[in-house]
Each structure stands twice: as C-alpha cells, then as structure tokens.
Amino acid sequence: MGNSENESVGKISIVEGETRKTKLPNFHQSIRLKYVKLGYHYLISHAMYLLIIPSLAISSAHLSTIKLQDIVQFWNQLRFNLITVVVCSTLMVFLATLYFMSRPRKVYLVDFACYKPQSENMCSRERFIEISHLKKCYTAENLEFQKRITERSGLGEKTYLPDAIISVPSNPSMDAARKEAEEVMFGAIDELLNKTGVKARDIGIVVVNCSLFNPTPSLSAIIVNHYKLRGNILSYNLGGMGCSAGLISIDLANRLLQVNPQSYALVVSMENITLNWYSGNQRSKLVSNCIFRMGGAAILLSNKLSDRRRAKYQLIHTVRTNKGADDRCYSCVFQEEDETGEIGVSLSKDLMAVAGEALKTNITTLGPLVLPMSEQLLFFATLVMKKVFNMKNVKPYIPDFKLAFEHFCIHAGGRAVLDELEKNLQLTKWHMEPSRMTLFRFGNTSSSSLWYELAYTEAKGRMKKGDRTWQIAFGSGFKCNSAVWKALRCVAPSEGKNNNPWIDEISDFPVEVPTVATIRS
C-alpha cells in the first residue's frame, strides 16, 4: 500500500532507550509486552465491574439499615400521590413500548451453500497456460507475462473454469454464459434449500449480485422463474459493483428485512467468466484472466425469531465505504475496450494504494462499533498526542482487531492484497489461513470468496458459540465493505458432511503455498 496508508495504518512501535548498566532486571526480556497489553485489555474491559461491585456493596450496607416502618411510610406516600404514580407508570410503559417497536429487527443467517463445480471444469496452472496458447490470440511476450503472474498468484492446481473457456475452440456465447450462470446459481440454491428445509415459495426477498454478466431477463428473474417463487416477491439484481457486492447484497437484504416482518431473504453472490475472458494483449487487463475463477454462493437470511435456535449466525454490523467521488479510486478497476476493440477489465497500478485508503476509512467507522474500550482509549490517546500536543514522533496506533474478532474472512482477491492486510492488521498465519487456502483451492471467485472462507472455518471445526467473524471485501467503484457476524452455536464439521465444498478434502489443508510455483513449459 502507499505511503499515506502506512502513515495511517502503521504498526505501533516500541522505542527502546540505550541499554544502561543497572542492577534492575531487563523487563523487556523478562516480560512479554503482549501479555502486559492483554492484562491492560482485561483491566479496561472489566473496569465497569470493578466500579459496580463496591457500589453494590455500599448500597447493600445502606439497604440493610432500612426498617419495616420505613417501608410502610414509603407506601403511604405512594397512596397519597396516586396521580404521580399513574403518570410515571404510563410514561414508563410508553417509553418501553417505543423502545421495543423502534429497535432493529434481529437478522439471522440460517445457513449458506457454496457451489463446487464438476471435476471436468478443473483447471491446473499448466492447463491455464495451455488454454491461453491454444487460443492463438496472445503474443509470445504476453503469454510469458501470464505465466509469470500465474506462478506468483497463489492459485493452486484445482481451480475451475467454465466449459466455454476450457473447450477448444472456445465458445464464449450468450447461451454459454447463461448456462454457466444457471449452473452456479441453481447448484448453490438447491443445496441451500436442501440443507435448510425451507420451501422456495416461503422466500419473500431475492437479491442477486453479479458484476459483469447482466442479461435480460435478469439473473434474479431467472431464479424467480426456475423456482416458481410467489408473485409478491421482492427481487433485486445488482450489477457492476465488483468483488465487494456480496456484502452490499447482505446489507440490502438486512435493510429489507427490517421493514418486512416474518420473512426469508435469499442472497446469491457469483461472477460469470464466460463472456468476460479477455482475448487482447493489454497487460493491465490480462491479470484478471490469471486469477478469476468459477464459483458462487447462496445465503438464507431470516428475521423470524423462531429461526434463532437453528440459525448459525446473527448479523451484528454492516459498514459500507464508497470512494467513488475520487477520480483515482473510481478508475482503478475499469471495464473498457482496448485499441483492438477487445473488452476487458483494467487493474490500475494504484489499486493497492486505493484499497488501503478505503480500508482505513472503513475500519475508522467499524472500530468504535466493535473494538473493546482498551483499544479505543489507546487509539484516542495517540490521536490526542499527535493532533493536540503536536507530537510528530508518535506513530499512529493501529487497533488490535484480534481482540474484537476470532475469525477473519478477507476477500481472496490476490496474494498481494492478503499479504498487505496480514501485515497492516497484524494478523497471524492462522487468521489468514481461510483466505489463503480459498485463493489456493478455488481462486478469486469474486464476491462469493468470503463464503468459501467461512465454509473452510466451519470444516476445520473452529467456529464456537459466541465467536465473532469479520468479513471484509474490496470492489470496483471503489468500495470497501464489512460485515460482522456472531455465531449462535457451535458449528460441527459433520454438519457439512455432504454439502460443504471443503469437507471431502479438508484434512489436506492447510498447505504451504510457494512464493513462485514454477509452471513447466
């Protein structure tokens, strides 16, 4: 990320003074500072209890001095002030009713399903380069360029491409694109309905997002027709919103569920490769060919209180950041024609810097909602030292989000993005494992990658009741979006025995992903 990002999201550093000869022990060696910080976190987090307990003790001591005569006297005062009692009681009932009617409805994630393509669609790194050779549309230099990108992409040997791209000669037609879309959407939705037992006609809201394929009738209309959904269905189709559109769909479904009681919302996130394979020789557009792969996910949300017992997660927060007003941000991911008329998506060299700026804005909004008070106080203290006391040598403090979340699902957009986020958010390899393994096994499946990552966490048996998960994604526009989920129960790996895309091979992961995976010519 750029210098501006490093200034604002830099790691906190501990400046050590010169070593002096002293009889006191070296505390930097005898005490691990991370445990000191953890102790500070516990102290601040439980400060309210430390203050309440003495107050309760004092109150209890005072109440113990109250006699029966005092209680009788208090009751007599209430009897002679009937109007005051009635007014106060009415006001309390009114305020309680107003509170319960105005508070947001709780939204539950009943379950989700990720589509796993057929083995015939599997595409190794070598096969991808072979397909590019056979298309006979790339120069020798650009074939070598694609090879270098693929070797360093972090993708493995078992990602998937649609039939129209794998077949030789290729057939990128509208019919083929529609076939790919139906295969992905119906595959994920069928599995989801089977898992939840919900009937298609019980669904009241449908939100579909696919950035680059928007036929007429729309993808949401295709779903309504195929599953014969009811006539008053609320259906939405989001296009052109990039890899972060999945969380935009979740946010939209959440808002719709706030005003439509006792409803189910079906969210479908996918991308279409068939008509968006770039056959030109502009390198900024060739990167997409190397990293984007076939995939999709279906998610069932509910605002029914009766679904809480069986639901996996509760939606806690959604935070959306849009930097589209800035020209540099707006144009860093851009679909356009090259000089020969071939359409492709250009990825700007400013992409990492723009992503850093969007991330900074997003976590600045999200932080106060999720971070413990200990982290917020540290962040505020460094801000005061820099802005009020003009202490320029004090580096900005990046909060420790590991204290707010147990699991992280970071959009598997590419190896460089994951590397930068791991470094700047101070995450461990364990926290980054779902994202890196998803990129390795399935490639960049655009907006659906977050759900493959969550499925990986479940297949590993890591999701426990009360765990908090942060999903974060970046997309064209430029946007950075977050969603926070809380696990309502432990999710056992056996639950996905027949319908988790990882379950039949989860024992093979994690794997060591080489920096450069050499492709044999």
XYZ file of C-alpha atoms in Angstrom:
521
model
C 0.000 0.000 0.000
C 1.082 3.616 -0.448
C 2.967 5.858 1.999
C -0.235 7.594 3.108
C -1.620 4.191 4.081
C 1.484 3.285 6.035
C 1.268 6.579 7.943
C -2.302 5.945 8.997
C -2.298 2.179 9.373
C 1.272 1.649 10.514
C 2.245 -0.740 13.247
C 2.770 0.593 16.752
C 6.458 0.603 17.541
C 8.141 0.444 20.929
C 11.130 2.754 21.134
C 13.752 1.322 23.384
C 16.304 3.533 25.042
C 20.001 2.820 25.267
C 20.970 -0.126 27.467
C 22.273 1.038 30.808
C 24.238 -0.851 33.365
C 21.891 -1.277 36.269
C 21.042 -3.776 38.957
C 17.411 -3.863 37.890
C 16.384 -6.706 35.562
C 15.722 -6.061 31.892
C 11.935 -6.104 31.820
C 11.867 -6.245 28.013
C 13.432 -9.669 28.336
C 11.606 -10.909 31.423
C 8.097 -9.770 30.482
C 6.432 -10.231 27.126
C 4.753 -6.963 26.249
C 1.871 -8.700 24.519
C 0.851 -10.169 27.887
C 1.115 -6.739 29.514
C -1.182 -5.395 26.775
C -3.563 -8.321 27.283
C -3.677 -7.562 31.003
C -4.425 -3.932 30.227
C -7.211 -5.049 27.917
C -8.789 -7.202 30.620
C -8.468 -4.395 33.177
C -10.238 -1.835 30.975
C -12.828 -4.334 29.722
C -13.825 -5.251 33.270
C -13.483 -1.740 34.708
C -17.278 -1.388 34.965
C -17.476 -4.489 37.133
C -14.670 -3.157 39.336
C -16.662 0.049 39.849
C -20.087 -1.580 40.247
C -19.069 -4.155 42.877
C -18.015 -1.538 45.525
C -21.148 0.492 44.707
C -23.330 -2.589 45.220
C -21.574 -3.320 48.487
C -22.238 0.236 49.753
C -25.858 0.081 48.582
C -26.365 -3.279 50.269
C -24.979 -1.898 53.508
C -27.342 1.058 53.286
C -30.376 -1.110 52.469
C -29.636 -3.318 55.467
C -30.386 -0.329 57.754
C -33.923 0.111 56.361
C -36.639 -0.883 58.835
C -40.207 -2.117 58.259
C -41.512 1.258 59.460
C -39.603 2.991 56.612
C -41.209 0.715 54.027
C -44.720 1.383 55.415
C -44.075 5.118 55.352
C -42.928 4.937 51.703
C -46.076 3.005 50.731
C -48.315 5.563 52.398
C -46.631 8.339 50.434
C -47.340 6.484 47.173
C -51.020 6.057 48.094
C -51.474 9.761 48.650
C -49.672 10.596 45.371
C -51.762 8.405 43.057
C -51.610 10.826 40.114
C -47.820 10.899 40.212
C -47.671 7.099 40.286
C -50.068 6.743 37.343
C -48.243 9.345 35.253
C -44.855 7.774 35.953
C -46.144 4.273 35.211
C -47.756 5.392 31.946
C -44.576 7.157 30.881
C -42.506 4.062 31.637
C -44.861 1.818 29.617
C -44.835 4.304 26.713
C -41.037 4.532 26.652
C -40.663 0.746 26.886
C -43.138 0.261 24.012
C -41.371 2.908 21.924
C -38.026 1.201 22.546
C -39.199 -2.266 21.565
C -41.000 -1.011 18.452
C -38.115 1.146 17.189
C -35.186 -1.176 17.803
C -33.814 -3.007 14.719
C -35.092 -6.469 13.960
C -32.526 -9.176 14.517
C -31.385 -10.827 11.295
C -30.163 -14.422 11.345
C -28.098 -16.364 8.844
C -29.933 -19.679 8.777
C -27.354 -21.362 6.527
C -25.364 -20.894 3.331
C -24.060 -23.054 0.482
C -21.070 -22.725 -1.850
C -21.133 -24.173 -5.343
C -18.420 -26.696 -6.165
C -18.084 -27.187 -9.950
C -17.669 -30.578 -11.609
C -14.227 -32.161 -11.900
C -14.423 -31.677 -15.701
C -14.118 -27.923 -15.110
C -10.944 -28.245 -13.062
C -8.072 -26.165 -14.391
C -4.472 -26.532 -13.215
C -1.888 -23.816 -13.707
C -0.352 -25.737 -16.612
C -3.750 -26.221 -18.239
C -4.494 -22.499 -17.952
C -1.286 -21.622 -19.811
C -2.028 -24.331 -22.378
C -5.524 -22.870 -22.975
C -4.009 -19.427 -23.455
C -1.562 -20.873 -26.030
C -4.319 -22.673 -27.943
C -6.449 -19.547 -28.259
C -3.740 -18.112 -30.570
C -4.638 -14.523 -29.706
C -1.766 -13.599 -27.393
C 1.750 -12.520 -28.272
C 4.691 -14.581 -27.027
C 5.590 -11.788 -24.588
C 2.095 -11.708 -23.118
C 1.947 -15.492 -22.828
C 5.124 -15.282 -20.786
C 3.598 -12.429 -18.769
C 0.522 -14.560 -17.934
C 2.806 -17.404 -16.948
C 4.735 -15.184 -14.506
C 1.518 -13.817 -12.980
C 0.040 -17.313 -12.586
C 3.217 -18.651 -10.958
C 3.044 -15.889 -8.322
C -0.746 -15.700 -7.957
C -1.165 -18.089 -5.032
C -3.627 -20.217 -7.027
C -3.350 -23.988 -6.846
C -3.891 -26.846 -9.295
C -7.634 -27.405 -8.719
C -9.398 -24.155 -9.550
C -12.316 -24.155 -12.010
C -13.176 -22.534 -15.345
C -16.476 -22.817 -17.293
C -16.955 -25.125 -20.259
C -16.903 -22.292 -22.797
C -13.373 -21.278 -21.746
C -11.876 -24.741 -21.266
C -13.159 -26.104 -24.574
C -11.007 -25.701 -27.693
C -12.038 -23.849 -29.709
C -13.711 -21.724 -27.031
C -17.366 -20.723 -27.315
C -17.994 -17.510 -25.330
C -21.627 -17.042 -26.391
C -24.656 -15.636 -24.552
C -26.120 -19.141 -24.308
C -22.896 -20.455 -22.782
C -22.777 -17.564 -20.288
C -26.396 -18.155 -19.305
C -25.646 -21.857 -18.880
C -22.736 -21.072 -16.559
C -24.878 -18.678 -14.511
C -27.693 -21.193 -14.132
C -25.296 -23.994 -13.243
C -23.729 -21.928 -10.446
C -26.914 -20.330 -9.097
C -29.133 -23.417 -9.199
C -26.349 -25.614 -7.803
C -25.877 -23.375 -4.758
C -29.590 -22.680 -4.185
C -30.626 -26.350 -4.486
C -28.038 -27.271 -1.892
C -29.131 -24.436 0.410
C -32.831 -25.352 0.251
C -31.930 -28.972 0.888
C -29.860 -28.010 3.946
C -32.460 -25.709 5.498
C -35.678 -27.468 4.501
C -37.173 -24.105 3.520
C -39.636 -24.213 0.618
C -38.922 -21.914 -2.313
C -42.355 -20.269 -2.059
C -41.609 -19.223 1.542
C -38.878 -16.853 0.329
C -40.037 -13.231 0.246
C -36.850 -11.423 -0.857
C -34.267 -12.289 -3.521
C -31.032 -10.325 -4.021
C -28.560 -11.419 -6.712
C -25.204 -9.822 -7.435
C -23.062 -10.489 -10.492
C -20.799 -7.702 -11.639
C -20.094 -8.418 -15.310
C -22.992 -10.518 -16.644
C -26.395 -8.838 -16.673
C -28.743 -10.467 -19.218
C -32.382 -9.713 -19.886
C -34.419 -11.105 -18.165
C -32.176 -10.517 -15.137
C -30.470 -13.207 -13.075
C -32.970 -12.625 -10.251
C -35.799 -13.149 -12.749
C -34.178 -16.432 -13.842
C -34.289 -17.605 -10.219
C -37.900 -16.497 -9.767
C -38.919 -18.384 -12.915
C -36.944 -21.545 -12.184
C -38.174 -21.944 -8.593
C -41.680 -20.537 -9.283
C -41.404 -18.027 -6.447
C -44.536 -16.218 -5.289
C -45.969 -13.225 -7.138
C -45.230 -10.598 -4.463
C -41.533 -11.482 -4.270
C -39.170 -8.528 -3.759
C -36.355 -9.204 -6.239
C -33.211 -7.158 -6.855
C -30.319 -7.618 -9.281
C -27.036 -5.808 -8.532
C -24.550 -5.401 -11.389
C -21.207 -3.706 -11.910
C -20.398 -3.443 -8.190
C -17.293 -5.630 -8.154
C -16.000 -8.150 -5.660
C -17.494 -6.382 -2.637
C -21.053 -6.684 -3.970
C -21.727 -9.762 -1.856
C -21.686 -7.685 1.332
C -23.712 -4.951 -0.382
C -26.320 -7.643 -1.076
C -26.241 -8.691 2.584
C -26.691 -5.069 3.655
C -29.592 -4.584 1.221
C -31.277 -7.789 2.400
C -30.818 -6.673 6.010
C -32.495 -3.332 5.296
C -35.398 -5.052 3.533
C -35.854 -7.466 6.430
C -36.164 -4.515 8.818
C -39.433 -3.471 7.124
C -40.772 -6.888 6.103
C -41.530 -8.954 9.235
C -41.530 -12.740 9.298
C -39.599 -13.046 6.020
C -36.840 -15.065 4.408
C -34.263 -13.377 2.167
C -32.222 -15.319 -0.390
C -28.890 -13.753 -1.358
C -26.934 -15.154 -4.318
C -23.366 -13.982 -4.989
C -21.459 -15.016 -8.105
C -19.399 -13.898 -11.084
C -19.553 -15.021 -14.700
C -16.344 -15.875 -16.562
C -17.657 -16.941 -19.987
C -18.240 -13.534 -21.589
C -15.545 -11.767 -19.590
C -12.443 -13.622 -20.691
C -10.030 -11.062 -22.180
C -8.560 -12.046 -25.551
C -6.448 -8.948 -26.174
C -2.845 -8.061 -25.353
C -3.123 -5.190 -22.877
C -1.348 -6.387 -19.751
C -3.460 -4.472 -17.234
C -6.442 -6.492 -18.494
C -4.679 -9.871 -18.670
C -4.261 -10.115 -14.877
C -7.990 -10.879 -14.473
C -7.652 -13.987 -16.663
C -4.943 -15.293 -14.366
C -6.773 -15.002 -11.033
C -10.569 -15.062 -11.554
C -12.258 -18.451 -11.433
C -15.711 -20.053 -11.441
C -17.798 -20.126 -8.243
C -20.824 -18.815 -6.360
C -22.710 -18.941 -3.067
C -26.300 -18.778 -1.791
C -27.190 -17.406 1.649
C -30.516 -17.643 3.507
C -31.334 -14.821 5.953
C -34.337 -14.640 8.257
C -35.871 -12.179 10.719
C -38.111 -14.825 12.281
C -37.473 -15.258 15.992
C -38.373 -18.933 15.601
C -35.314 -19.421 13.360
C -32.861 -18.293 16.034
C -32.472 -21.761 17.522
C -31.352 -23.374 14.274
C -29.579 -20.391 12.695
C -25.793 -20.392 12.559
C -25.086 -16.673 12.875
C -26.612 -13.326 13.730
C -25.751 -10.250 11.681
C -24.314 -7.633 14.047
C -23.000 -4.844 11.808
C -22.575 -3.892 8.167
C -20.311 -0.980 7.235
C -20.052 0.319 3.667
C -17.365 2.670 2.354
C -17.590 4.247 -1.100
C -14.656 6.239 -2.541
C -16.261 6.734 -5.951
C -16.155 10.540 -5.710
C -12.366 10.392 -6.115
C -11.355 10.017 -9.793
C -8.318 7.874 -8.994
C -10.403 5.499 -6.885
C -13.219 5.424 -9.413
C -10.982 4.414 -12.346
C -8.597 1.931 -10.662
C -10.813 -1.031 -11.729
C -12.359 -0.185 -15.079
C -14.042 -2.186 -17.836
C -13.246 -0.822 -21.303
C -12.159 -1.708 -24.819
C -8.511 -1.886 -25.791
C -7.089 -0.445 -29.016
C -8.277 -3.507 -30.971
C -11.837 -3.422 -29.615
C -11.447 -6.308 -27.132
C -13.325 -5.686 -23.885
C -11.572 -6.325 -20.581
C -11.224 -5.086 -17.006
C -8.146 -2.942 -16.363
C -6.484 -3.120 -12.946
C -4.605 0.091 -12.192
C -1.191 0.276 -10.529
C -2.873 2.494 -7.916
C -5.132 -0.366 -6.829
C -3.206 -1.255 -3.645
C -2.958 2.376 -2.513
C -6.661 2.950 -3.205
C -7.576 -0.235 -1.329
C -5.517 0.999 1.616
C -7.352 4.316 1.727
C -10.743 2.598 1.531
C -9.744 0.151 4.267
C -8.620 2.997 6.528
C -11.971 4.741 6.139
C -13.909 1.517 6.695
C -12.124 0.467 9.879
C -12.344 4.018 11.232
C -16.129 3.610 11.078
C -16.184 -0.026 12.181
C -13.678 0.325 15.036
C -15.888 2.163 17.558
C -18.645 -0.405 16.950
C -16.578 -3.500 17.687
C -13.314 -2.671 19.457
C -13.027 -3.061 23.241
C -12.676 0.138 25.256
C -8.990 -0.622 25.932
C -8.141 -0.348 22.228
C -10.287 2.738 21.725
C -8.538 4.524 24.601
C -5.098 3.725 23.185
C -6.138 4.940 19.755
C -7.628 8.131 21.221
C -4.519 8.791 23.336
C -2.166 8.617 20.346
C -4.552 10.811 18.329
C -4.536 13.462 21.088
C -0.748 13.354 21.325
C -0.423 13.915 17.577
C -3.192 16.450 16.979
C -3.386 18.386 20.266
C 0.168 18.250 21.578
C 1.718 18.136 18.083
C 3.991 15.191 18.989
C 5.030 14.253 15.470
C 7.329 11.438 16.604
C 4.322 9.467 17.891
C 3.223 6.970 15.275
C -0.497 6.330 14.701
C -1.783 3.401 16.696
C -3.462 0.630 14.750
C -6.021 -1.117 16.965
C -5.674 -4.837 17.577
C -8.706 -6.266 15.805
C -7.815 -9.721 17.117
C -9.364 -8.550 20.400
C -12.642 -7.870 18.586
C -12.853 -10.922 16.307
C -11.977 -14.599 16.484
C -12.168 -15.191 12.716
C -11.332 -13.145 9.631
C -12.738 -13.691 6.135
C -10.804 -11.367 3.850
C -11.731 -11.351 0.168
C -9.270 -13.594 -1.666
C -8.605 -11.005 -4.352
C -4.972 -11.888 -4.786
C -1.811 -12.731 -2.933
C -0.568 -9.112 -2.708
C -3.820 -7.924 -1.097
C -3.709 -10.693 1.521
C -0.034 -10.025 2.274
C -0.672 -6.323 2.885
C -3.710 -6.898 5.086
C -1.904 -9.535 7.138
C 0.929 -7.076 7.762
C -1.099 -3.944 8.430
C -3.786 -5.575 10.581
C -1.128 -7.577 12.463
C -2.884 -10.872 11.794
C -1.333 -14.295 12.269
C -0.991 -17.019 9.645
C -3.811 -18.861 11.443
C -6.151 -15.895 10.953
C -5.191 -15.623 7.264
C -5.461 -19.359 6.597
C -9.103 -19.412 5.346
C -8.399 -16.619 2.842
C -5.122 -18.054 1.558
C -6.474 -21.584 1.248
C -9.566 -20.316 -0.590
C -7.373 -18.445 -3.060
C -5.244 -21.583 -3.486
C -8.112 -24.065 -3.877
C -10.815 -22.059 -5.690
C -9.036 -18.925 -6.940
C -10.642 -15.486 -6.877
C -14.359 -16.276 -7.135
C -15.184 -12.570 -6.709
C -17.943 -11.731 -4.205
C -18.532 -15.364 -3.226
C -14.987 -15.936 -1.942
C -15.970 -14.787 1.578
C -18.379 -17.712 1.877
C -15.810 -20.299 0.775
C -13.610 -18.876 3.541
C -16.361 -19.167 6.145
C -17.050 -22.723 4.930
C -13.339 -23.515 5.443
C -13.509 -22.253 9.033
C -16.544 -24.443 9.686
C -14.987 -27.505 8.045
C -11.977 -27.111 10.344
C -14.298 -27.164 13.378
C -13.130 -23.748 14.562
C -16.483 -21.980 14.873
C -17.654 -21.914 18.501
C -20.709 -20.336 20.063
C -20.185 -16.624 20.605
C -17.296 -16.337 18.114
C -17.260 -13.152 16.054
C -16.333 -13.139 12.369
C -15.266 -10.141 10.289
C -15.931 -10.360 6.559
C -14.222 -7.652 4.531
C -14.157 -7.177 0.758
C -12.969 -4.662 -1.840
C -14.599 -3.866 -5.163
C -14.682 -1.550 -8.153
C -16.089 1.896 -7.658
C -14.011 1.915 -5.367
C -15.668 0.270 -2.356
C -14.656 -1.428 0.878
C -17.422 -3.212 2.780
C -17.553 -5.095 6.078
C -19.971 -7.432 7.809
C -19.743 -8.703 11.368
C -21.375 -11.998 12.371
C -21.785 -13.658 15.766
C -22.016 -17.449 15.978
C -25.214 -18.525 17.746
C -23.986 -22.075 18.268
C -21.011 -24.330 17.701
C -20.838 -25.422 14.073
C -19.607 -29.005 13.876
C -17.743 -30.149 10.737
C -20.177 -33.067 10.484
C -22.959 -30.594 9.598
C -21.311 -30.082 6.231
C -20.654 -33.768 5.615
C -22.493 -33.772 2.307
C -22.669 -30.085 1.383
C -19.516 -28.230 2.448
C -17.181 -27.697 -0.559
C -14.155 -28.448 1.645
C -15.325 -31.406 3.672
C -14.014 -34.240 1.486
C -10.501 -32.760 1.370
C -10.221 -30.588 4.486
C -7.639 -32.918 6.012
C -5.255 -31.923 3.204
C -5.242 -28.296 4.350
C -3.535 -26.036 5.135
C -0.801 -26.403 2.551
C 2.366 -24.397 2.075
C 1.847 -22.043 -0.864
C 5.169 -21.358 -2.603
C 6.117 -17.803 -3.470
C 6.731 -18.944 -7.032
C 5.055 -22.130 -8.315
C 7.064 -22.922 -11.432
C 4.990 -23.923 -14.455
C 6.597 -26.405 -16.800
C 6.628 -25.080 -20.362
